[in-house]
Amino acid sequence: MELDFQGRVALVTGGASGLGRAAAARLVRDNARVVLADRDEPPLKAAAAELSAMPIVLDVTDRAGWARAVDRIEAEHGPIEVLVTAAGVLEPPRPPERITEQAWEKTFAVNLDGTRFGCQAVGTRMAERGRGSIVTVGSIAAAEPGPLVIYGPAKAAVTALTQALAGAWGRRGVRVNAVAPGYVRTPGLERGLSFGFVDEAKLAASTALGRLTTADEVADAIAFLASDAAAAITGIVLPVDAGHLLAGGWAPHGGFGEATPPPAPPPRRGR
Ligand SMILES: NC(=O)c1ccc[n+]([C@@H]2O[C@H](COP(=O)([O-])OP(=O)(O)OC[C@H]3O[C@@H](n4cnc5c(N)ncnc54)[C@H](O)[C@@H]3O)[C@@H](O)[C@H]2O)c1
């Protein structure tokens, strides 16, 4: 899909890696002036140089850092019209009784507070100017129970925040939507797989399409939601998951005509 962000400044958090980087690449291709924000300076600078984007070092959990970053970006490049909040962290899966305060706080700080601070810092200015589009990054983990007992609730809160902001700012010209990616082979997921709780083949088999989602596919959805092509769309959570969320009911059957009838239960004795 052809999209055009000519003359618009887009800020992408988590832009040094994975989905943030892919979204930034897509926005650059669609003529946006892209600023990449990330806490890790060397990969941030490398990504920015490769994508012809502007780097800014920012820890998204640092509220004061957000204010400084937005001031600087707007002074140097002009008003931010697109915000993509892709910075996020997975936690190693663990049973609920072994949740640590530290893991809970970190997972919520980056995924939820990082999104909230960004939306407040940038969205407030967008609302004052009457123009802007925000795309947050949720997860299918928000919509289904799984072993990520901190990350799932944190992403569910990101989803709820996205919808609350869409309602609050809609009449002030700001749209706020979320993508809910499925499993995408990014450096972040690689680390998740290295925890060893699930493997790639099982993740692929859990989707209607029988494969993982690519970072570029998520980036396309982000760019669409951020663009004028989605001018009447706000407050949605768009799964980009190769059909993972719908596959639960179908997975056991394998599709029409392909199902192997289950073996009959053993006869009961004494009847
Ligand atoms: N990869 C997947 O399968 C998947 C699925 C669903 C949702 N997501 C979400 O997509 C987003 C991107 O994930 P990814 O897979 O590309 O991960 P990734 O680890 O490849 O990239 C995440 C980036 O965020 C940055 N980051 C982390 N904490 C930060 C902080 N405090 N301040 C600034 N930057 C910070 C990292 O440095 C990294 O560059 C995350 O929100 C993640 O939860 C990913």
Coordinates of N, CA, C and O in Angstrom, one line a residue, residues 81-172:
E81 N 4.3 14.6 14.4 CA 2.9 14.3 14.0 C 2.6 12.8 14.1 O 1.4 12.4 14.0
V82 N 3.6 12.0 14.2 CA 3.4 10.5 14.3 C 4.3 10.0 15.5 O 5.5 10.3 15.5
L83 N 3.7 9.2 16.4 CA 4.4 8.6 17.5 C 4.2 7.1 17.4 O 3.0 6.7 17.4
V84 N 5.2 6.3 17.4 CA 5.1 4.9 17.5 C 5.9 4.4 18.7 O 7.1 4.7 18.8
T85 N 5.2 3.8 19.7 CA 5.8 3.4 20.9 C 6.1 1.9 20.9 O 5.3 1.1 21.3
A86 N 7.3 1.6 20.3 CA 7.6 0.1 20.2 C 8.6 -0.3 21.2 O 8.9 -1.6 21.2
A87 N 9.2 0.5 22.0 CA 10.1 0.0 23.1 C 9.4 -0.9 24.0 O 8.3 -0.6 24.5
G88 N 10.0 -2.0 24.3 CA 9.3 -3.0 25.2 C 10.3 -4.1 25.6 O 11.3 -4.3 24.9
V89 N 9.9 -4.8 26.6 CA 10.7 -5.9 27.1 C 9.8 -7.1 27.4 O 8.7 -6.9 27.9
L90 N 10.3 -8.3 27.2 CA 9.7 -9.5 27.6 C 10.3 -9.9 29.0 O 11.5 -9.6 29.2
E91 N 9.6 -10.6 29.8 CA 10.2 -11.2 31.0 C 10.4 -12.7 30.8 O 9.6 -13.3 30.1
P92 N 11.4 -13.2 31.5 CA 11.5 -14.7 31.4 C 10.2 -15.3 32.0 O 9.8 -14.8 33.1
P93 N 9.6 -16.3 31.3 CA 8.4 -16.8 31.9 C 8.7 -17.5 33.2 O 9.7 -18.2 33.4
R94 N 7.8 -17.3 34.2 CA 8.0 -18.0 35.5 C 6.6 -18.2 36.1 O 5.7 -17.4 35.8
P95 N 6.5 -19.2 37.0 CA 5.2 -19.4 37.6 C 4.8 -18.2 38.5 O 5.7 -17.5 39.0
P96 N 3.5 -17.9 38.7 CA 3.1 -16.7 39.4 C 3.7 -16.6 40.8 O 4.1 -15.5 41.3
E97 N 3.9 -17.8 41.4 CA 4.4 -17.7 42.8 C 5.9 -17.3 42.8 O 6.4 -17.0 43.9
R98 N 6.5 -17.3 41.6 CA 8.0 -16.9 41.6 C 8.2 -15.5 41.0 O 9.3 -15.1 40.6
I99 N 7.1 -14.8 40.8 CA 7.2 -13.4 40.3 C 8.0 -12.6 41.3 O 7.7 -12.6 42.5
T100 N 9.0 -11.8 40.8 CA 9.7 -10.9 41.7 C 9.2 -9.5 41.5 O 8.7 -9.1 40.4
E101 N 9.3 -8.7 42.5 CA 8.9 -7.3 42.4 C 9.7 -6.6 41.3 O 9.2 -5.8 40.6
Q102 N 11.0 -6.9 41.3 CA 11.9 -6.3 40.3 C 11.4 -6.6 38.9 O 11.3 -5.7 38.0
A103 N 11.1 -7.9 38.6 CA 10.6 -8.2 37.3 C 9.3 -7.5 36.9 O 9.1 -7.1 35.8
W104 N 8.4 -7.5 37.9 CA 7.1 -6.9 37.7 C 7.3 -5.4 37.4 O 6.7 -4.9 36.4
E105 N 8.1 -4.7 38.2 CA 8.3 -3.3 38.0 C 8.9 -3.0 36.7 O 8.5 -2.0 36.0
K106 N 9.9 -3.7 36.4 CA 10.7 -3.4 35.1 C 9.7 -3.6 33.9 O 9.7 -2.8 33.0
T107 N 9.0 -4.8 33.9 CA 8.1 -5.1 32.8 C 7.1 -4.0 32.6 O 6.8 -3.6 31.5
F108 N 6.5 -3.6 33.7 CA 5.4 -2.6 33.6 C 6.1 -1.2 33.3 O 5.5 -0.4 32.6
A109 N 7.3 -0.9 33.9 CA 7.9 0.4 33.6 C 8.1 0.6 32.1 O 7.8 1.6 31.6
V110 N 8.8 -0.4 31.5 CA 9.1 -0.2 30.1 C 7.9 -0.3 29.2 O 7.6 0.6 28.4
N111 N 7.1 -1.3 29.4 CA 6.0 -1.5 28.4 C 4.8 -0.5 28.7 O 4.3 0.0 27.7
L112 N 4.4 -0.3 29.9 CA 3.3 0.5 30.2 C 3.7 2.0 30.5 O 3.2 2.9 29.8
D113 N 4.6 2.2 31.4 CA 4.9 3.6 31.7 C 5.6 4.2 30.5 O 5.4 5.4 30.3
G114 N 6.5 3.5 29.9 CA 7.2 4.0 28.7 C 6.2 4.5 27.7 O 6.4 5.5 27.0
T115 N 5.1 3.7 27.5 CA 4.1 4.1 26.5 C 3.3 5.3 27.0 O 3.1 6.3 26.3
R116 N 3.0 5.3 28.3 CA 2.2 6.4 28.9 C 3.0 7.7 28.9 O 2.5 8.7 28.4
F117 N 4.3 7.7 29.3 CA 5.0 8.9 29.3 C 5.1 9.5 27.9 O 5.0 10.7 27.6
G118 N 5.3 8.6 26.9 CA 5.5 9.0 25.5 C 4.2 9.6 25.0 O 4.2 10.7 24.4
C119 N 3.1 8.9 25.3 CA 1.8 9.5 24.8 C 1.5 10.8 25.5 O 1.0 11.7 24.9
Q120 N 1.8 10.9 26.8 CA 1.5 12.2 27.5 C 2.4 13.3 26.9 O 1.9 14.4 26.7
A121 N 3.7 13.0 26.8 CA 4.6 14.0 26.3 C 4.3 14.5 24.9 O 4.3 15.7 24.6
V122 N 4.1 13.5 24.0 CA 3.8 13.9 22.6 C 2.4 14.2 22.3 O 2.0 15.1 21.7
G123 N 1.5 13.3 22.9 CA 0.1 13.4 22.6 C -0.5 14.7 23.1 O -1.4 15.3 22.4
T124 N -0.1 15.2 24.2 CA -0.6 16.5 24.7 C -0.3 17.6 23.7 O -1.2 18.4 23.4
R125 N 0.9 17.6 23.2 CA 1.2 18.7 22.2 C 0.4 18.5 20.9 O 0.0 19.4 20.3
M126 N 0.2 17.2 20.5 CA -0.6 16.9 19.3 C -2.0 17.5 19.5 O -2.6 18.1 18.7
A127 N -2.6 17.2 20.7 CA -3.9 17.6 21.0 C -4.0 19.2 21.0 O -5.0 19.7 20.5
E128 N -3.0 19.8 21.5 CA -3.0 21.3 21.5 C -3.0 21.8 20.1 O -3.6 22.8 19.7
R129 N -2.3 21.1 19.2 CA -2.2 21.5 17.8 C -3.3 21.0 16.9 O -3.5 21.4 15.8
G130 N -4.1 20.0 17.5 CA -5.2 19.5 16.8 C -4.9 18.5 15.7 O -5.6 18.3 14.7
R131 N -3.7 17.9 15.8 CA -3.3 17.0 14.7 C -2.3 16.0 15.2 O -1.3 16.4 15.8
G132 N -2.5 14.7 14.9 CA -1.5 13.7 15.3 C -2.0 12.3 15.3 O -3.2 12.1 15.3
S133 N -1.1 11.4 15.2 CA -1.5 10.0 15.2 C -0.5 9.2 16.0 O 0.7 9.3 15.8
I134 N -1.0 8.3 16.9 CA -0.1 7.5 17.8 C -0.5 6.1 17.5 O -1.6 5.7 17.4
V135 N 0.6 5.2 17.4 CA 0.4 3.8 17.3 C 1.2 3.2 18.4 O 2.4 3.3 18.5
T136 N 0.5 2.5 19.4 CA 1.2 1.8 20.4 C 1.4 0.3 20.0 O 0.7 -0.1 19.1
V137 N 2.3 -0.3 20.7 CA 2.5 -1.8 20.4 C 2.1 -2.6 21.6 O 2.7 -2.6 22.7
G138 N 1.0 -3.3 21.4 CA 0.5 -4.2 22.4 C 1.0 -5.6 22.1 O 2.2 -5.8 21.7
S139 N 0.2 -6.6 22.3 CA 0.7 -8.0 22.0 C -0.5 -8.9 22.1 O -1.5 -8.6 22.8
I140 N -0.5 -10.0 21.4 CA -1.5 -11.1 21.5 C -1.5 -11.6 23.0 O -2.5 -12.1 23.4
A141 N -0.4 -11.4 23.7 CA -0.3 -11.9 25.1 C -1.3 -11.1 26.0 O -1.7 -11.6 27.0
A142 N -1.8 -10.0 25.5 CA -2.8 -9.2 26.3 C -4.2 -9.9 26.2 O -5.0 -9.7 27.0
A143 N -4.4 -10.7 25.1 CA -5.7 -11.2 24.9 C -5.9 -12.7 25.2 O -7.0 -13.2 25.0
E144 N -4.8 -13.3 25.6 CA -5.0 -14.7 25.9 C -4.1 -15.1 27.1 O -3.0 -14.5 27.3
P145 N -4.5 -16.0 27.9 CA -3.6 -16.4 29.0 C -2.4 -17.2 28.5 O -2.4 -17.8 27.5
G146 N -1.3 -17.0 29.2 CA 0.0 -17.7 28.7 C 1.0 -17.6 29.9 O 0.7 -17.1 31.0
P147 N 2.2 -18.1 29.6 CA 3.2 -18.2 30.7 C 3.8 -16.8 31.0 O 4.6 -16.7 32.0
L148 N 3.5 -15.8 30.2 CA 4.1 -14.5 30.5 C 3.1 -13.7 31.5 O 2.4 -12.8 31.1
V149 N 3.2 -14.0 32.7 CA 2.2 -13.6 33.7 C 2.4 -12.1 34.1 O 1.6 -11.5 34.8
I150 N 3.5 -11.5 33.7 CA 3.7 -10.1 33.9 C 3.5 -9.3 32.6 O 2.7 -8.3 32.6
Y151 N 4.1 -9.8 31.6 CA 4.0 -9.1 30.3 C 2.6 -9.1 29.8 O 2.2 -8.0 29.3
G152 N 1.8 -10.1 29.9 CA 0.4 -10.1 29.4 C -0.4 -9.0 30.1 O -1.0 -8.2 29.4
P153 N -0.4 -9.0 31.4 CA -1.1 -7.8 32.1 C -0.6 -6.5 31.7 O -1.3 -5.5 31.5
A154 N 0.7 -6.3 31.5 CA 1.3 -5.0 31.1 C 0.8 -4.6 29.7 O 0.4 -3.5 29.5
K155 N 0.8 -5.6 28.8 CA 0.3 -5.3 27.5 C -1.2 -5.1 27.4 O -1.7 -4.3 26.7
A156 N -2.0 -5.8 28.3 CA -3.4 -5.5 28.4 C -3.6 -4.0 28.9 O -4.5 -3.4 28.4
A157 N -2.8 -3.6 29.8 CA -2.9 -2.2 30.2 C -2.5 -1.2 29.1 O -3.1 -0.2 29.0
V158 N -1.6 -1.6 28.3 CA -1.2 -0.7 27.1 C -2.4 -0.6 26.2 O -2.8 0.5 25.7
T159 N -3.1 -1.7 26.0 CA -4.3 -1.7 25.1 C -5.4 -0.8 25.7 O -6.0 0.0 25.0
A160 N -5.6 -1.0 27.0 CA -6.7 -0.2 27.7 C -6.3 1.3 27.6 O -7.1 2.2 27.4
L161 N -5.0 1.6 27.8 CA -4.6 3.0 27.8 C -4.8 3.6 26.4 O -5.2 4.7 26.2
T162 N -4.4 2.8 25.4 CA -4.6 3.2 24.0 C -6.0 3.6 23.7 O -6.3 4.7 23.2
Q163 N -7.0 2.8 24.2 CA -8.4 3.1 23.9 C -8.9 4.3 24.7 O -9.6 5.1 24.2
A164 N -8.4 4.4 26.0 CA -8.7 5.6 26.8 C -8.3 6.9 26.1 O -9.0 7.9 26.1
L165 N -7.0 6.9 25.6 CA -6.5 8.1 25.0 C -7.2 8.4 23.7 O -7.5 9.6 23.4
A166 N -7.6 7.3 23.0 CA -8.3 7.6 21.7 C -9.7 8.3 22.0 O -10.1 9.2 21.3
G167 N -10.3 7.8 23.1 CA -11.6 8.5 23.5 C -11.4 9.9 23.9 O -12.1 10.8 23.6
A168 N -10.3 10.1 24.7 CA -10.0 11.4 25.2 C -9.6 12.5 24.2 O -10.0 13.6 24.3
W169 N -8.8 12.0 23.2 CA -8.2 13.0 22.3 C -8.9 13.0 20.9 O -8.5 13.8 20.0
G170 N -9.8 12.1 20.7 CA -10.4 12.0 19.3 C -10.9 13.4 18.8 O -10.6 13.7 17.6
R171 N -11.6 14.1 19.6 CA -12.2 15.3 19.1 C -11.2 16.5 19.0 O -11.5 17.6 18.6
R172 N -10.0 16.2 19.5 CA -8.9 17.2 19.4 C -7.9 16.8 18.2 O -6.8 17.3 18.2

